[in-house]
mmCIF file of C-alpha atoms in Angstrom:
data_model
loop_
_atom_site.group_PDB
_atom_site.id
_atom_site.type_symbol
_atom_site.label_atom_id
_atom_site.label_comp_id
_atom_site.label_asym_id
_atom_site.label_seq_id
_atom_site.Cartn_x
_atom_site.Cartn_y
_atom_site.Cartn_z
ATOM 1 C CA UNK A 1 83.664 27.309 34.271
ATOM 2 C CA UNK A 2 81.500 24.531 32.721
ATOM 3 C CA UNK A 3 78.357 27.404 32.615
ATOM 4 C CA UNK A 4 81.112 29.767 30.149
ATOM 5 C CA UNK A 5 82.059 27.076 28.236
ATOM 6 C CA UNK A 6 78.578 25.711 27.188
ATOM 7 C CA UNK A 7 77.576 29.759 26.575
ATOM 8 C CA UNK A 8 80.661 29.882 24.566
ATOM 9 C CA UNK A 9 79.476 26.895 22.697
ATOM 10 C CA UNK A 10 76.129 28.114 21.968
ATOM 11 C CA UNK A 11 77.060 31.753 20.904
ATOM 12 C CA UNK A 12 79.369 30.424 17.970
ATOM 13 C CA UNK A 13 78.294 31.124 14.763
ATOM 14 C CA UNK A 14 78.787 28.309 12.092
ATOM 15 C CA UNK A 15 79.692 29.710 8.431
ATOM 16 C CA UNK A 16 77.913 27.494 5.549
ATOM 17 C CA UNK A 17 79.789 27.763 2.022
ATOM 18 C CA UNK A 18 77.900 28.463 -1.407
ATOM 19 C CA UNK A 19 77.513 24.784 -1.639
ATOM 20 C CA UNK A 20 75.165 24.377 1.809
ATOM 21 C CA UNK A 21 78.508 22.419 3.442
ATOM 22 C CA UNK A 22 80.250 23.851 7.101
ATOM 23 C CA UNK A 23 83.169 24.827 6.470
ATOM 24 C CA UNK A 24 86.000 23.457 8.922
ATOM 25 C CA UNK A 25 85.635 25.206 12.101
ATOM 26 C CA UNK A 26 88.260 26.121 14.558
ATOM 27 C CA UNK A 27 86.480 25.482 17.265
ATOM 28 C CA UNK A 28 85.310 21.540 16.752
ATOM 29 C CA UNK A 29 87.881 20.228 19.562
ATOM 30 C CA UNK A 30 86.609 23.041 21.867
ATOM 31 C CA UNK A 31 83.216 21.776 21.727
ATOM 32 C CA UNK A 32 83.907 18.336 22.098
ATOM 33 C CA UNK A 33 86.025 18.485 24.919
ATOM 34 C CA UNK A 34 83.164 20.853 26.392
ATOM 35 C CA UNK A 35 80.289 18.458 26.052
ATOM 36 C CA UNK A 36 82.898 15.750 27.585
ATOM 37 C CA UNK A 37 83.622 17.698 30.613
ATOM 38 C CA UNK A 38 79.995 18.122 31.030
ATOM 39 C CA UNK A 39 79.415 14.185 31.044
ATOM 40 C CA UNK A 40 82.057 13.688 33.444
ATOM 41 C CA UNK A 41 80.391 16.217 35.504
ATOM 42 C CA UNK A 42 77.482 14.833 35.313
ATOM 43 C CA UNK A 43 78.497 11.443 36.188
ATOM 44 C CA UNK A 44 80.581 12.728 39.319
ATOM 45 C CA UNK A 45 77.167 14.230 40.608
ATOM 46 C CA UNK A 46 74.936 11.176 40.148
ATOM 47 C CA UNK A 47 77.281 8.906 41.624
ATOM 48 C CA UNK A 48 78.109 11.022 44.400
ATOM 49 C CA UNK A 49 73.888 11.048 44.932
ATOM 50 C CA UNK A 50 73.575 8.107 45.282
ATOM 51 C CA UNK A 51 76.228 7.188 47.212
ATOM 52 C CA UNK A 52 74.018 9.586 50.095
ATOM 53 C CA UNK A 53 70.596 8.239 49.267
ATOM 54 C CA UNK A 54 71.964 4.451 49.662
ATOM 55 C CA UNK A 55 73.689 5.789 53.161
ATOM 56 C CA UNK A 56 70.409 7.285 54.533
ATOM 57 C CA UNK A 57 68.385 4.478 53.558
ATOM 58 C CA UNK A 58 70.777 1.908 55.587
ATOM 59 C CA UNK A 59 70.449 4.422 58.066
ATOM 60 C CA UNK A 60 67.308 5.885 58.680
ATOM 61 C CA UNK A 61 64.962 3.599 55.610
ATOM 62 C CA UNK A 62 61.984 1.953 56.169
ATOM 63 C CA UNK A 63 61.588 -1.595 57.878
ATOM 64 C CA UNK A 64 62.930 -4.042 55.739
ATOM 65 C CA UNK A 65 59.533 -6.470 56.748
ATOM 66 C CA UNK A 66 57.990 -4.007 54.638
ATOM 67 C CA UNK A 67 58.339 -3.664 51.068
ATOM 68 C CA UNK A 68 57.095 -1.174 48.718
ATOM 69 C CA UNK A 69 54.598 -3.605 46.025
ATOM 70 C CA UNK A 70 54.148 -2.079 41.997
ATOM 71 C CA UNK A 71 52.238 -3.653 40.201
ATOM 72 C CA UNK A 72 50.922 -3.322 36.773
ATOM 73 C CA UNK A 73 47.636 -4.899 35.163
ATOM 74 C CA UNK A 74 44.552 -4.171 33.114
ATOM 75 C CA UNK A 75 43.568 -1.041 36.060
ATOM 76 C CA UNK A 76 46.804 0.607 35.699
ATOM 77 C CA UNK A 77 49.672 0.539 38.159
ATOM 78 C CA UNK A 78 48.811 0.133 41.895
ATOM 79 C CA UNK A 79 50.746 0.098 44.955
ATOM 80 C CA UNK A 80 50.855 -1.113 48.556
ATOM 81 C CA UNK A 81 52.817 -2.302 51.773
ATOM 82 C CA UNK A 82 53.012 -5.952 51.623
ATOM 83 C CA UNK A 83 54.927 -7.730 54.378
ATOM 84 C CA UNK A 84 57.622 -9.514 53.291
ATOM 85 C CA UNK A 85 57.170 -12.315 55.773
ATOM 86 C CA UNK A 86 53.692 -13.509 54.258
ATOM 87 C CA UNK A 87 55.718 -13.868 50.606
ATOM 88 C CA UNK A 88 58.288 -17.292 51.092
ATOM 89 C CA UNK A 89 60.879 -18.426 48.139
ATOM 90 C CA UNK A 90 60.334 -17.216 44.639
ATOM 91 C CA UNK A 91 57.437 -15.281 44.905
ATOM 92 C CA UNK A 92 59.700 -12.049 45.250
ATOM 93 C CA UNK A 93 61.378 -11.237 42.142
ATOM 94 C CA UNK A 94 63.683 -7.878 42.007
ATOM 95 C CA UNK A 95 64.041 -5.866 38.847
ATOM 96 C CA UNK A 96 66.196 -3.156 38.602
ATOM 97 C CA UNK A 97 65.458 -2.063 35.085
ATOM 98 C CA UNK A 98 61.983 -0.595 36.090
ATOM 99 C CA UNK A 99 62.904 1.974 38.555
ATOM 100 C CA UNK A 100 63.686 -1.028 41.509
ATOM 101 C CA UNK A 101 59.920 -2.484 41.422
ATOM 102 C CA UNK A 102 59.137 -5.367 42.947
ATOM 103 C CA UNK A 103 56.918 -8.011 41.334
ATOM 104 C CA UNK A 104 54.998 -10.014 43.550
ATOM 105 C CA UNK A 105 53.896 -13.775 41.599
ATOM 106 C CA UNK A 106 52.099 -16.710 42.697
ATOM 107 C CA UNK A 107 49.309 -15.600 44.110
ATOM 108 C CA UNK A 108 46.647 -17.588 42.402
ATOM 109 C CA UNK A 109 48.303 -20.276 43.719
ATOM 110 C CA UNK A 110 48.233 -19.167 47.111
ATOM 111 C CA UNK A 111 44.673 -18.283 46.859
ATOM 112 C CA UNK A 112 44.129 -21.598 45.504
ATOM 113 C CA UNK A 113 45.571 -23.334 48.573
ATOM 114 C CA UNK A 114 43.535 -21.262 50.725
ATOM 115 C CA UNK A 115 40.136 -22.169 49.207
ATOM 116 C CA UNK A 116 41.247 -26.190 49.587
ATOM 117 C CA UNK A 117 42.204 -25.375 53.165
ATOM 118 C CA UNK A 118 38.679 -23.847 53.779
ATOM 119 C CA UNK A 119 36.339 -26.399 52.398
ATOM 120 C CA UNK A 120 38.566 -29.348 54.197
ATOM 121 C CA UNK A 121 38.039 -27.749 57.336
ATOM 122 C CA UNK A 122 34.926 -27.096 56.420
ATOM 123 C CA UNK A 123 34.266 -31.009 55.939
ATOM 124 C CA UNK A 124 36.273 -32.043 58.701
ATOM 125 C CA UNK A 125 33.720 -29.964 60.938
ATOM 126 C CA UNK A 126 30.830 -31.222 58.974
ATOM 127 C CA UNK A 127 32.259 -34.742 60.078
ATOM 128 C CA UNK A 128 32.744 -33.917 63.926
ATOM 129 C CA UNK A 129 29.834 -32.760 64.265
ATOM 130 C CA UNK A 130 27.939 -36.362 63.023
ATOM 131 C CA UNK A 131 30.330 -37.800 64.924
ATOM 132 C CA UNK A 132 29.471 -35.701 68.261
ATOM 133 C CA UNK A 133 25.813 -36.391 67.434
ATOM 134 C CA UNK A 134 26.240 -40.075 66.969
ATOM 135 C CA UNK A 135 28.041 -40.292 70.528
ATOM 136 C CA UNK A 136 25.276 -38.382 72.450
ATOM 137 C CA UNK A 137 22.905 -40.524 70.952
ATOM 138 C CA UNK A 138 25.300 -43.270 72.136
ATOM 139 C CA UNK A 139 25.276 -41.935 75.601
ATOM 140 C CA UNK A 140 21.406 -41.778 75.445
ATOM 141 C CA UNK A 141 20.940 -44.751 74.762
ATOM 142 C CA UNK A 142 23.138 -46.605 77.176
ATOM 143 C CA UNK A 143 22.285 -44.546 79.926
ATOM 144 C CA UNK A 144 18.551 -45.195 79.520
ATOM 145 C CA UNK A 145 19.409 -49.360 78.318
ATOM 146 C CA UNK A 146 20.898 -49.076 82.040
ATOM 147 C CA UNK A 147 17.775 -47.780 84.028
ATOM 148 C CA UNK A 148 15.737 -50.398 82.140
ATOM 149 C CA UNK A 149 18.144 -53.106 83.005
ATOM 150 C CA UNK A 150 17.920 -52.072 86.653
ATOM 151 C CA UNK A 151 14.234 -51.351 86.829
ATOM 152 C CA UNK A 152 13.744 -55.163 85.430
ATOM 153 C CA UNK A 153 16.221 -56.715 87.524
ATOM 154 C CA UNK A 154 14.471 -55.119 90.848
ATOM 155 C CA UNK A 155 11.461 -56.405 89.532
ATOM 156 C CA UNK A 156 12.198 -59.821 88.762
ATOM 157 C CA UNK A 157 13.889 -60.127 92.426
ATOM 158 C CA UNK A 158 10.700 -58.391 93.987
ATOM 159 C CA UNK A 159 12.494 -54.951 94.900
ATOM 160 C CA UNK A 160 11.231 -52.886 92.612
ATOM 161 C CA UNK A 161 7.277 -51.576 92.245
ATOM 162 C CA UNK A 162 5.940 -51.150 88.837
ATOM 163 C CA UNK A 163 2.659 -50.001 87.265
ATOM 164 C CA UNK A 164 -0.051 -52.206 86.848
ATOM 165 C CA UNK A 165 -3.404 -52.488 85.055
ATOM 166 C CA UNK A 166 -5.245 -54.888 85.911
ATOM 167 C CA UNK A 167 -7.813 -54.772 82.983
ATOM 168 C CA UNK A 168 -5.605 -54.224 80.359
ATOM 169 C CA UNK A 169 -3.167 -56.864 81.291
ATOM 170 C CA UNK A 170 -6.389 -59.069 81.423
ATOM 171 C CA UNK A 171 -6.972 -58.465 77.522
ATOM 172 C CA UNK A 172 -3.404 -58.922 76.261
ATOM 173 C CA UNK A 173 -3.226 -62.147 77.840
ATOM 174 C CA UNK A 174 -6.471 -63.025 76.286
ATOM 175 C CA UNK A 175 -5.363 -61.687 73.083
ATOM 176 C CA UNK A 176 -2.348 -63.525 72.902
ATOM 177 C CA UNK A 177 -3.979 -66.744 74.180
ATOM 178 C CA UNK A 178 -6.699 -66.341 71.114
ATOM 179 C CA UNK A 179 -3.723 -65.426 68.647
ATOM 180 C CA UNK A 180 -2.195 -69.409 69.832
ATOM 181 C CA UNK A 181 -5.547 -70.235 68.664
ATOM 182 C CA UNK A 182 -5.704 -69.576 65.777
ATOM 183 C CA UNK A 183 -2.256 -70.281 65.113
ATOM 184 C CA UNK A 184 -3.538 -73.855 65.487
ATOM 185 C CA UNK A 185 -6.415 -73.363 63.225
ATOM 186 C CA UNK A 186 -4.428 -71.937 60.489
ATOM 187 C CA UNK A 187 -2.060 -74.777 60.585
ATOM 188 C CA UNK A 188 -4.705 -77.481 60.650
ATOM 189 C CA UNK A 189 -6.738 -75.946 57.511
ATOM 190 C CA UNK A 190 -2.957 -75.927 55.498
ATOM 191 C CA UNK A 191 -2.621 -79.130 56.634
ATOM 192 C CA UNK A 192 -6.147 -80.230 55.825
ATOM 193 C CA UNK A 193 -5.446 -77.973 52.014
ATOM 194 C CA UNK A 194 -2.358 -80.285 51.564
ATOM 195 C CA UNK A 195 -3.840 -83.441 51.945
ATOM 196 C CA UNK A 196 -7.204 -82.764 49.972
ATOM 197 C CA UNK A 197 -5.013 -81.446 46.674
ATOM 198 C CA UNK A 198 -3.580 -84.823 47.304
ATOM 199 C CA UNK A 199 -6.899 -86.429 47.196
ATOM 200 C CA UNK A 200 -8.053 -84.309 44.466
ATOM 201 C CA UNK A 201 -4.987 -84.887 42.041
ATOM 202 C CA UNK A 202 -5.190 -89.002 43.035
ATOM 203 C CA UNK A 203 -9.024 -88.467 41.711
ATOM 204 C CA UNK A 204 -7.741 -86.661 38.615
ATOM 205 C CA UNK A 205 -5.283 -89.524 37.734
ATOM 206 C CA UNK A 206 -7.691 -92.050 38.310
ATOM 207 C CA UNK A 207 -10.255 -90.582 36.624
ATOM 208 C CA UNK A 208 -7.802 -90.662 33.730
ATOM 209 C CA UNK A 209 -6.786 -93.891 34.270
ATOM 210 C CA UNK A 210 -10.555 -95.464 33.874
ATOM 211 C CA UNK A 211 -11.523 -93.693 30.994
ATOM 212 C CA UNK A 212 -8.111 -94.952 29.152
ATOM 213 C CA UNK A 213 -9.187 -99.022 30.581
ATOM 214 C CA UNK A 214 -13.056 -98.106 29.153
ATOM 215 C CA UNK A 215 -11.194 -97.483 25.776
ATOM 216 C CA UNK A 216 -9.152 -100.555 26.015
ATOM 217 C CA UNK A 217 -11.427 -102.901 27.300
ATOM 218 C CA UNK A 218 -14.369 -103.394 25.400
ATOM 219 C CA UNK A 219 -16.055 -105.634 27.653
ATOM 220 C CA UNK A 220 -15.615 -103.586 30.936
ATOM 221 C CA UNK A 221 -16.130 -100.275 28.510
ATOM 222 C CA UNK A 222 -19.494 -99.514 30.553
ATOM 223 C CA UNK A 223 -18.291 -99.886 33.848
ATOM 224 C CA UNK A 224 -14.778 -97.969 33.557
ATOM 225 C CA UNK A 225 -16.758 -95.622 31.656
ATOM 226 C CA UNK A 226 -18.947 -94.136 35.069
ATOM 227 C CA UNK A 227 -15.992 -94.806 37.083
ATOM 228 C CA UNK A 228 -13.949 -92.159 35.327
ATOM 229 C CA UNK A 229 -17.034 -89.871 35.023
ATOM 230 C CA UNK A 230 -17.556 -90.451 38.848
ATOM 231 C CA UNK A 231 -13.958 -89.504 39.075
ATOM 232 C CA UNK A 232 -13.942 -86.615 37.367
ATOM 233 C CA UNK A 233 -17.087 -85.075 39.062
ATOM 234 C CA UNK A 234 -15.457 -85.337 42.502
ATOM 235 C CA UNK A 235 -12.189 -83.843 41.082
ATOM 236 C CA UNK A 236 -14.124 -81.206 39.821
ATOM 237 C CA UNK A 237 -16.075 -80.527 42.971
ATOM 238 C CA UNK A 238 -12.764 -80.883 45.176
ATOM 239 C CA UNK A 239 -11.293 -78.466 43.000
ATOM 240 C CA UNK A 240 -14.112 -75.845 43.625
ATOM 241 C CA UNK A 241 -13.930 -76.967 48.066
ATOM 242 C CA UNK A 242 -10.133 -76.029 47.510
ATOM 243 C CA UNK A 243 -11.163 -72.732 46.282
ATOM 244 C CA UNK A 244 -13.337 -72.033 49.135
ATOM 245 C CA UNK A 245 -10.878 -73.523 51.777
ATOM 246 C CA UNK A 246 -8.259 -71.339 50.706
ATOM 247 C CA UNK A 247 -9.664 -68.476 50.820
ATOM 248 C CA UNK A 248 -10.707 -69.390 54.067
ATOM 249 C CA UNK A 249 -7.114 -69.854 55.189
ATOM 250 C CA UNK A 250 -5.980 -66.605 53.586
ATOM 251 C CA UNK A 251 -8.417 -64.942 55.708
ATOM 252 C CA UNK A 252 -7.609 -66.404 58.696
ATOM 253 C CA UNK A 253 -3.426 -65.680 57.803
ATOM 254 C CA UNK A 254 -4.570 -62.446 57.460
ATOM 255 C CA UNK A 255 -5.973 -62.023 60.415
ATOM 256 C CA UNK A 256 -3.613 -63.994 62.630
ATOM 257 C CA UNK A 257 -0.670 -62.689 61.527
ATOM 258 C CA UNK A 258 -1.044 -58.796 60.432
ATOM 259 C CA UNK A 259 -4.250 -57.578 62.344
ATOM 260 C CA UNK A 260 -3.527 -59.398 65.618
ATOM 261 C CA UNK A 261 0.623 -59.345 65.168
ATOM 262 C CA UNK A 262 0.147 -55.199 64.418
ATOM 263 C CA UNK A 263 -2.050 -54.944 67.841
ATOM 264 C CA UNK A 264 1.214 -56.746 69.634
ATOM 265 C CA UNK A 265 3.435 -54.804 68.308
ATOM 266 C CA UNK A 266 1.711 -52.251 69.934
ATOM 267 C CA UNK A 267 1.611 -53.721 73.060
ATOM 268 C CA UNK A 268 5.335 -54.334 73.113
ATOM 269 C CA UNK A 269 5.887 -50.773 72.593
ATOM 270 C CA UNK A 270 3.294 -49.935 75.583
ATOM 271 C CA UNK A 271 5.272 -52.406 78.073
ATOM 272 C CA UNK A 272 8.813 -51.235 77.148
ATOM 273 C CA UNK A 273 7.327 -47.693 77.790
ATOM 274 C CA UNK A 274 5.699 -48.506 80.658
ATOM 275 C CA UNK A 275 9.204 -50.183 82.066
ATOM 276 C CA UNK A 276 11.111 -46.793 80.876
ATOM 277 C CA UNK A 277 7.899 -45.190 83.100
ATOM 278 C CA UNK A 278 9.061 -47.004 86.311
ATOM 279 C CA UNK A 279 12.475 -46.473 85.582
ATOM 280 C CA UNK A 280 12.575 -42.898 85.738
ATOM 281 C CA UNK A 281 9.690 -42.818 88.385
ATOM 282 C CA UNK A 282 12.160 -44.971 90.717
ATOM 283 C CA UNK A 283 14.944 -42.851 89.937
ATOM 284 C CA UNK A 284 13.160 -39.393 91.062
ATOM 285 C CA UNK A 285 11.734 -41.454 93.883
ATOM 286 C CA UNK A 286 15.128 -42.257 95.024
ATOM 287 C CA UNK A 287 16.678 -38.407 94.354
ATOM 288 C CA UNK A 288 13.214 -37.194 96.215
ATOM 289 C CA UNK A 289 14.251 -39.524 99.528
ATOM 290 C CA UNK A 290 18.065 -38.203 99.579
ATOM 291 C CA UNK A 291 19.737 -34.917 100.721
ATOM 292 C CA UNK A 292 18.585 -31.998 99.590
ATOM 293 C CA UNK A 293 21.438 -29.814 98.426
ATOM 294 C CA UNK A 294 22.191 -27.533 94.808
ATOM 295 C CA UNK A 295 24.092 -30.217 93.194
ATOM 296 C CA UNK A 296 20.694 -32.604 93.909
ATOM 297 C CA UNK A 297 18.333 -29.790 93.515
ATOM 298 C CA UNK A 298 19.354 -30.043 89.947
ATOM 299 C CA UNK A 299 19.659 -33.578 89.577
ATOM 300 C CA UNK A 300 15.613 -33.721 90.719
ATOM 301 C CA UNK A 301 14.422 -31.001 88.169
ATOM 302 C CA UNK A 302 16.352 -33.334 85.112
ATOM 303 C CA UNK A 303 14.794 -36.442 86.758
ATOM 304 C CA UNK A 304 11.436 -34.698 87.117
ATOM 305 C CA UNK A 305 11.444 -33.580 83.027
ATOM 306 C CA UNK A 306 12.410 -36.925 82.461
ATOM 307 C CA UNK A 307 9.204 -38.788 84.155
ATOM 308 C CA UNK A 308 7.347 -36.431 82.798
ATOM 309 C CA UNK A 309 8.035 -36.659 79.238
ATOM 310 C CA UNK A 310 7.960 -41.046 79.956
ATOM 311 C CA UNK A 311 4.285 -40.511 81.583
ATOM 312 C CA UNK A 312 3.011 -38.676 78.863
ATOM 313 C CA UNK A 313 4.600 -41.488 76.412
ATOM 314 C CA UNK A 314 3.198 -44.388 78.639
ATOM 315 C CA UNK A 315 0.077 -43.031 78.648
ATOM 316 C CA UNK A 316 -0.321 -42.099 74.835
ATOM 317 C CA UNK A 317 0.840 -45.651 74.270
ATOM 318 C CA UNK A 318 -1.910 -47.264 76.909
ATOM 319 C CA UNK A 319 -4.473 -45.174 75.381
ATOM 320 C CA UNK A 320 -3.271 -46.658 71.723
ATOM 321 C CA UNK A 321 -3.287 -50.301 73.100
ATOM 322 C CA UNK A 322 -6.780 -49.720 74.385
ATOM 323 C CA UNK A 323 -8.852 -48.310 71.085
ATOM 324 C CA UNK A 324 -6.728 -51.673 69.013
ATOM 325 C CA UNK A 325 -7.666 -54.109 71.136
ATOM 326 C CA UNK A 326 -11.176 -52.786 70.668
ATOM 327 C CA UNK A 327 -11.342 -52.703 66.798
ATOM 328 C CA UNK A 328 -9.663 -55.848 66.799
ATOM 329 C CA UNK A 329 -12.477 -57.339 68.718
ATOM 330 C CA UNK A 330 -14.821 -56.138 66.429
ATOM 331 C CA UNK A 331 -12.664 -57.139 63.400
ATOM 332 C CA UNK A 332 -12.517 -60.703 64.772
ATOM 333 C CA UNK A 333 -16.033 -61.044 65.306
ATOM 334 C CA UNK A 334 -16.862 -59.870 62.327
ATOM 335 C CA UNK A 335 -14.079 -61.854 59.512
ATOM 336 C CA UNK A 336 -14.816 -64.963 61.370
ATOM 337 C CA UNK A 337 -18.468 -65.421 61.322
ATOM 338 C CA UNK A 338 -17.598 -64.837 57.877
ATOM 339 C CA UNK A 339 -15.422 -67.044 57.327
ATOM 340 C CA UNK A 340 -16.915 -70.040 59.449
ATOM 341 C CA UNK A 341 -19.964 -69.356 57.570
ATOM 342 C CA UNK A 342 -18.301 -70.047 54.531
ATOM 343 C CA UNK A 343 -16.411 -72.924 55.662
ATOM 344 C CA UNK A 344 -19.288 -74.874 57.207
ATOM 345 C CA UNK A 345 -21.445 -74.199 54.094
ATOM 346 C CA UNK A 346 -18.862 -75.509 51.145
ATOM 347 C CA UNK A 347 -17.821 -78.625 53.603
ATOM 348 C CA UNK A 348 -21.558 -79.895 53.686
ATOM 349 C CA UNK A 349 -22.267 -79.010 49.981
ATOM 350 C CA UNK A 350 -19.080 -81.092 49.082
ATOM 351 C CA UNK A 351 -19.451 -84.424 50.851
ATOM 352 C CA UNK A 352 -23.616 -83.891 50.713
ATOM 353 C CA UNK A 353 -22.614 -84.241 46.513
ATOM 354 C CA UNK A 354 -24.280 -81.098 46.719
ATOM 355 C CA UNK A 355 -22.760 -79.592 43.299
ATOM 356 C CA UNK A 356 -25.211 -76.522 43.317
ATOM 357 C CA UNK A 357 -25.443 -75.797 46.499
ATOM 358 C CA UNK A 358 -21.178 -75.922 46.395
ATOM 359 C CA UNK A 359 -21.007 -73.113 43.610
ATOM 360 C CA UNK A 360 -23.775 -71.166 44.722
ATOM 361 C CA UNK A 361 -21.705 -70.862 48.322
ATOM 362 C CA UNK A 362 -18.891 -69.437 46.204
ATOM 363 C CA UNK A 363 -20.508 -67.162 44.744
ATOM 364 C CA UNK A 364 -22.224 -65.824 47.957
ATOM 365 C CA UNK A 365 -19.313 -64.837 48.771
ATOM 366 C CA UNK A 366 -17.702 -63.443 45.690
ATOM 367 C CA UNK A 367 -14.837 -66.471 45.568
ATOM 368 C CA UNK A 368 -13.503 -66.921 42.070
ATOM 369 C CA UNK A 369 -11.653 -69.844 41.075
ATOM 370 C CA UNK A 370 -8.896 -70.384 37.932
ATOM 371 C CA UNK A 371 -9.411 -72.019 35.207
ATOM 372 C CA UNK A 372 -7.928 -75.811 35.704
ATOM 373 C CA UNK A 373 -5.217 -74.909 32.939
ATOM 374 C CA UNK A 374 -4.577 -71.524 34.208
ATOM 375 C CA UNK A 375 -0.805 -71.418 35.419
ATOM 376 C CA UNK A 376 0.431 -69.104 38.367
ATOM 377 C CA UNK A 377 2.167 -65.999 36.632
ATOM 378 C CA UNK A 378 5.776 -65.548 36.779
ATOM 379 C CA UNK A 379 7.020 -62.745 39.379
ATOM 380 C CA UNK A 380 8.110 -61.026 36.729
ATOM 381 C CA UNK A 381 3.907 -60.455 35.608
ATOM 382 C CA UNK A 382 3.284 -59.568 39.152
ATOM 383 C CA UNK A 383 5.938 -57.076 39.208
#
C-alpha cells in the first residue's frame, strides 16, 4: 500500500501557470498524508528493532566486565576491550549522542600514581637493602668481637695457647721502653725551653733597666752602662741557644710521637690480628677434635677458610711490623746523632761565651732564627 502511494506521489505531474507559480493542486492532502504514513511506518519499524536488539543483548551480549573503549585523538579513532573492573568512579562516562561510546578519562592520573608507586618502592628497596648490609656487618662483627673475647679470656686464665715470637716480642718491648725514653727527654728539654725564655726575657728587662739607671745617674753612668751591654749580649746569645734548643725538641717530638707512635700503631694492628689468628685456629682445633658428621663437615670447611684468610693477615701484618721496626732503627740512629750533635755543640758555645762558635753551630745545621720583632702569624696567614 505505502509502495503505491509513494509511486502515485512521484508520477504526478505539477502544472506551473504563465507566471512560474503552481497552481493549487488537488492532490496536496494526498501527499501529505502519504509522507505521514510513511513516518509512522518508519517509526513502528525502528522501535520495534530495537526493542529485539536490546532483548538479545540481555540475552546472549557480551560480558558486562568488558566494555567496548572509542576513543578519539590526534591518530584517529581507536578501539579496544578494557575491563571495566580496572576503571573505579568517574572515570567511565556514557554518551549516548555519539553512537553509545564510551569515554574513558583520568588516565594521566593513574599513570601518574603508578610512576610514584614505582620509585617509592624502588627507594624503600634501596633502603632494605643498606639496612640488610648494615646488620650482616653487625653480625660480623659481634660474632668475631666474641671469639676474641674468648680467645683472651682462655689466655689470661692459662687455657688457651697462642702464638708467640720470641724475637719480635723482644723488639716491641724494647721499642716501647725507648719510646718512655724519650718521652722523658722531650719533657725535660720543654721544661728546660720554659725556664731559659724565662731567663732570657729577665736578661732583656734588666738589660733595659741598666741602660735607663746609666742615663739617670750620671755618676754610676759607666758602670750601668756595661751592665746593660753585658745584659744584652747574653739576651742575645740566649735568644740564638733557644733557637737551637727548639729545634732540637721539634726533632725529637717528631720522632717520639709520629715515627715511633706510627710503628705502634702497627704493632697494635699485628697483635689484634694475631689474637683473631688464635681465635679461629682454636675454633677449627676444637671442630677438628669433635664428631665427624655433614652438619660438622661443613662447619670445618667455613672454620678452615676462616684461619686461612686470618694466617695470611697475621702474617702480612708480622712481616709489616718487622721491615718498621728496622727503618725505625735506622731513623733513630741517624736524627739523634744529629740532634745530640747539635745540642752538645750550642750548650758549650753558649755558657763557653762562645758567640761565634754559637752561630756558626746554627748554621751547620741550616737553623734559622726570627727576627726579635718578628711576631707569630695569625692562623688565618698559615691557612
Amino acid at each position: 500500500m505505502t509502495d503505491s502511494i509513494m509511486s502515485k506521489a512521484a508520477t504526478m505531474e505539477i502544472p506551473i501557470n504563465s507566471n512560474g507559480d503552481t497552481g493549487s493542486l488537488q492532490e496536496d492532502d494526498s501527499l501529505e498524508q502519504a509522507a505521514k504514513l510513511q513516518w509512522s511506518l518508519d517509526e513502528k519499524v525502528g522501535s520495534s528493532r530495537d526493542t529485539r536488539d536490546l532483548q538479545q543483548v540481555m540475552v546472549s551480549g557480551p560480558n558486562l566486565n568488558e566494555t567496548n573503549i572509542v576513543s578519539g585523538g590526534y591518530g584517529g579513532t581507536v578501539e579496544g576491550i578494557i575491563p571495566t573492573s580496572s576503571i573505579t568512579g568517574p572515570a567511565v562516562r556514557y554518551n549516548p549522542d555519539f553512537n553509545k561510546r564510551i569515554q574513558v578519562t583520568g588516565f594521566g592520573s593513574n599513570m601518574h600514581h603508578s610512576s610514584s608507586s614505582s620509585s617509592s618502592m624502588a627507594a624503600e628497596q634501596t633502603t632494605r637493602g643498606v639496612a640488610v648490609e648494615k646488620l650482616e656487618y653487625m653480625k660480623k662483627w659481634g660474632f668475631n668481637t666474641y671469639k676474641c673475647t674468648k680467645q683472651m679470656i682462655s689466655e689470661r686464665f692459662g687455657r688457651g695457647s697462642r702464638t708467640v715470637d720470641l724475637e719480635m716480642e723482644a723488639q716491641i718491648e724494647v721499642l716501647r721502653d725507648t719510646k718512655r725514653k724519650y718521652e722523658n727527654v722531650l719533657r725535660l728539654a720543654r721544661a728546660l725551653t720554659n725556664h731559659f725564655y724565662n731567663m732570657v726575657q729577665t736578661q732583656h728587662a734588666l738589660g733595659d733597666t741598666f741602660a735607663d739607671l746609666s742615663q739617670k745617674s750620671p755618676e754610676l753612668r759607666d758602670e750601668f752602662g756595661y751592665n746593660a751591654e753585658t745584659q744584652k749580649l747574653l739576651c742575645k746569645n740566649g735568644e740564638t741557644l733557644l733557637g737551637a734548643i727548639n729545634f732540637f725538641v721539634s726533632s725529637i717530638n717528631t720522632l717520639v710521637n709520629k715515627t715511633m707512635e706510627d710503628t705502634l700503631t702497627t704493632i697494635k694492628m699485628y697483635e689484634n690480628a694475631r689474637l683473631e689468628f688464635d681465635a679461629y685456629r682454636s675454633d677449627l682445633d676444637e671442630l677438628n677434635m669433635g664428631p665427624r658428621d655433614a652438619v660438622t663437615m661443613a662447619r670445618i670447611d667455613a672454620a678452615q677458610q676462616q684461619y686461612h684468610v686470618h694466617r695470611e693477615k697475621y702474617e702480612r701484618l708480622r712481616s709489616d711490623v718487622t721491615i718498621k721496626l728496622k727503618f725505625l732503627e735506622e731513623n733513630k740512629v741517624k736524627v739523634m746523632h744529629k740532634q745530640l750533635l747539635l745540642f752538645h755543640n750550642a750548650i758549650s758555645a753558649y755558657f763557653a761565651g762562645n758567640q761565634q762558635q754559637l752561630e756558626q753551630t746554627l748554621k751547620q745545621f741550616n737553623i734559622k732564627l726570627k727576627p726579635p720583632g718578628a711576631e707569630q702569624p695569625s692562623w688565618l696567614e698559615e691557612q
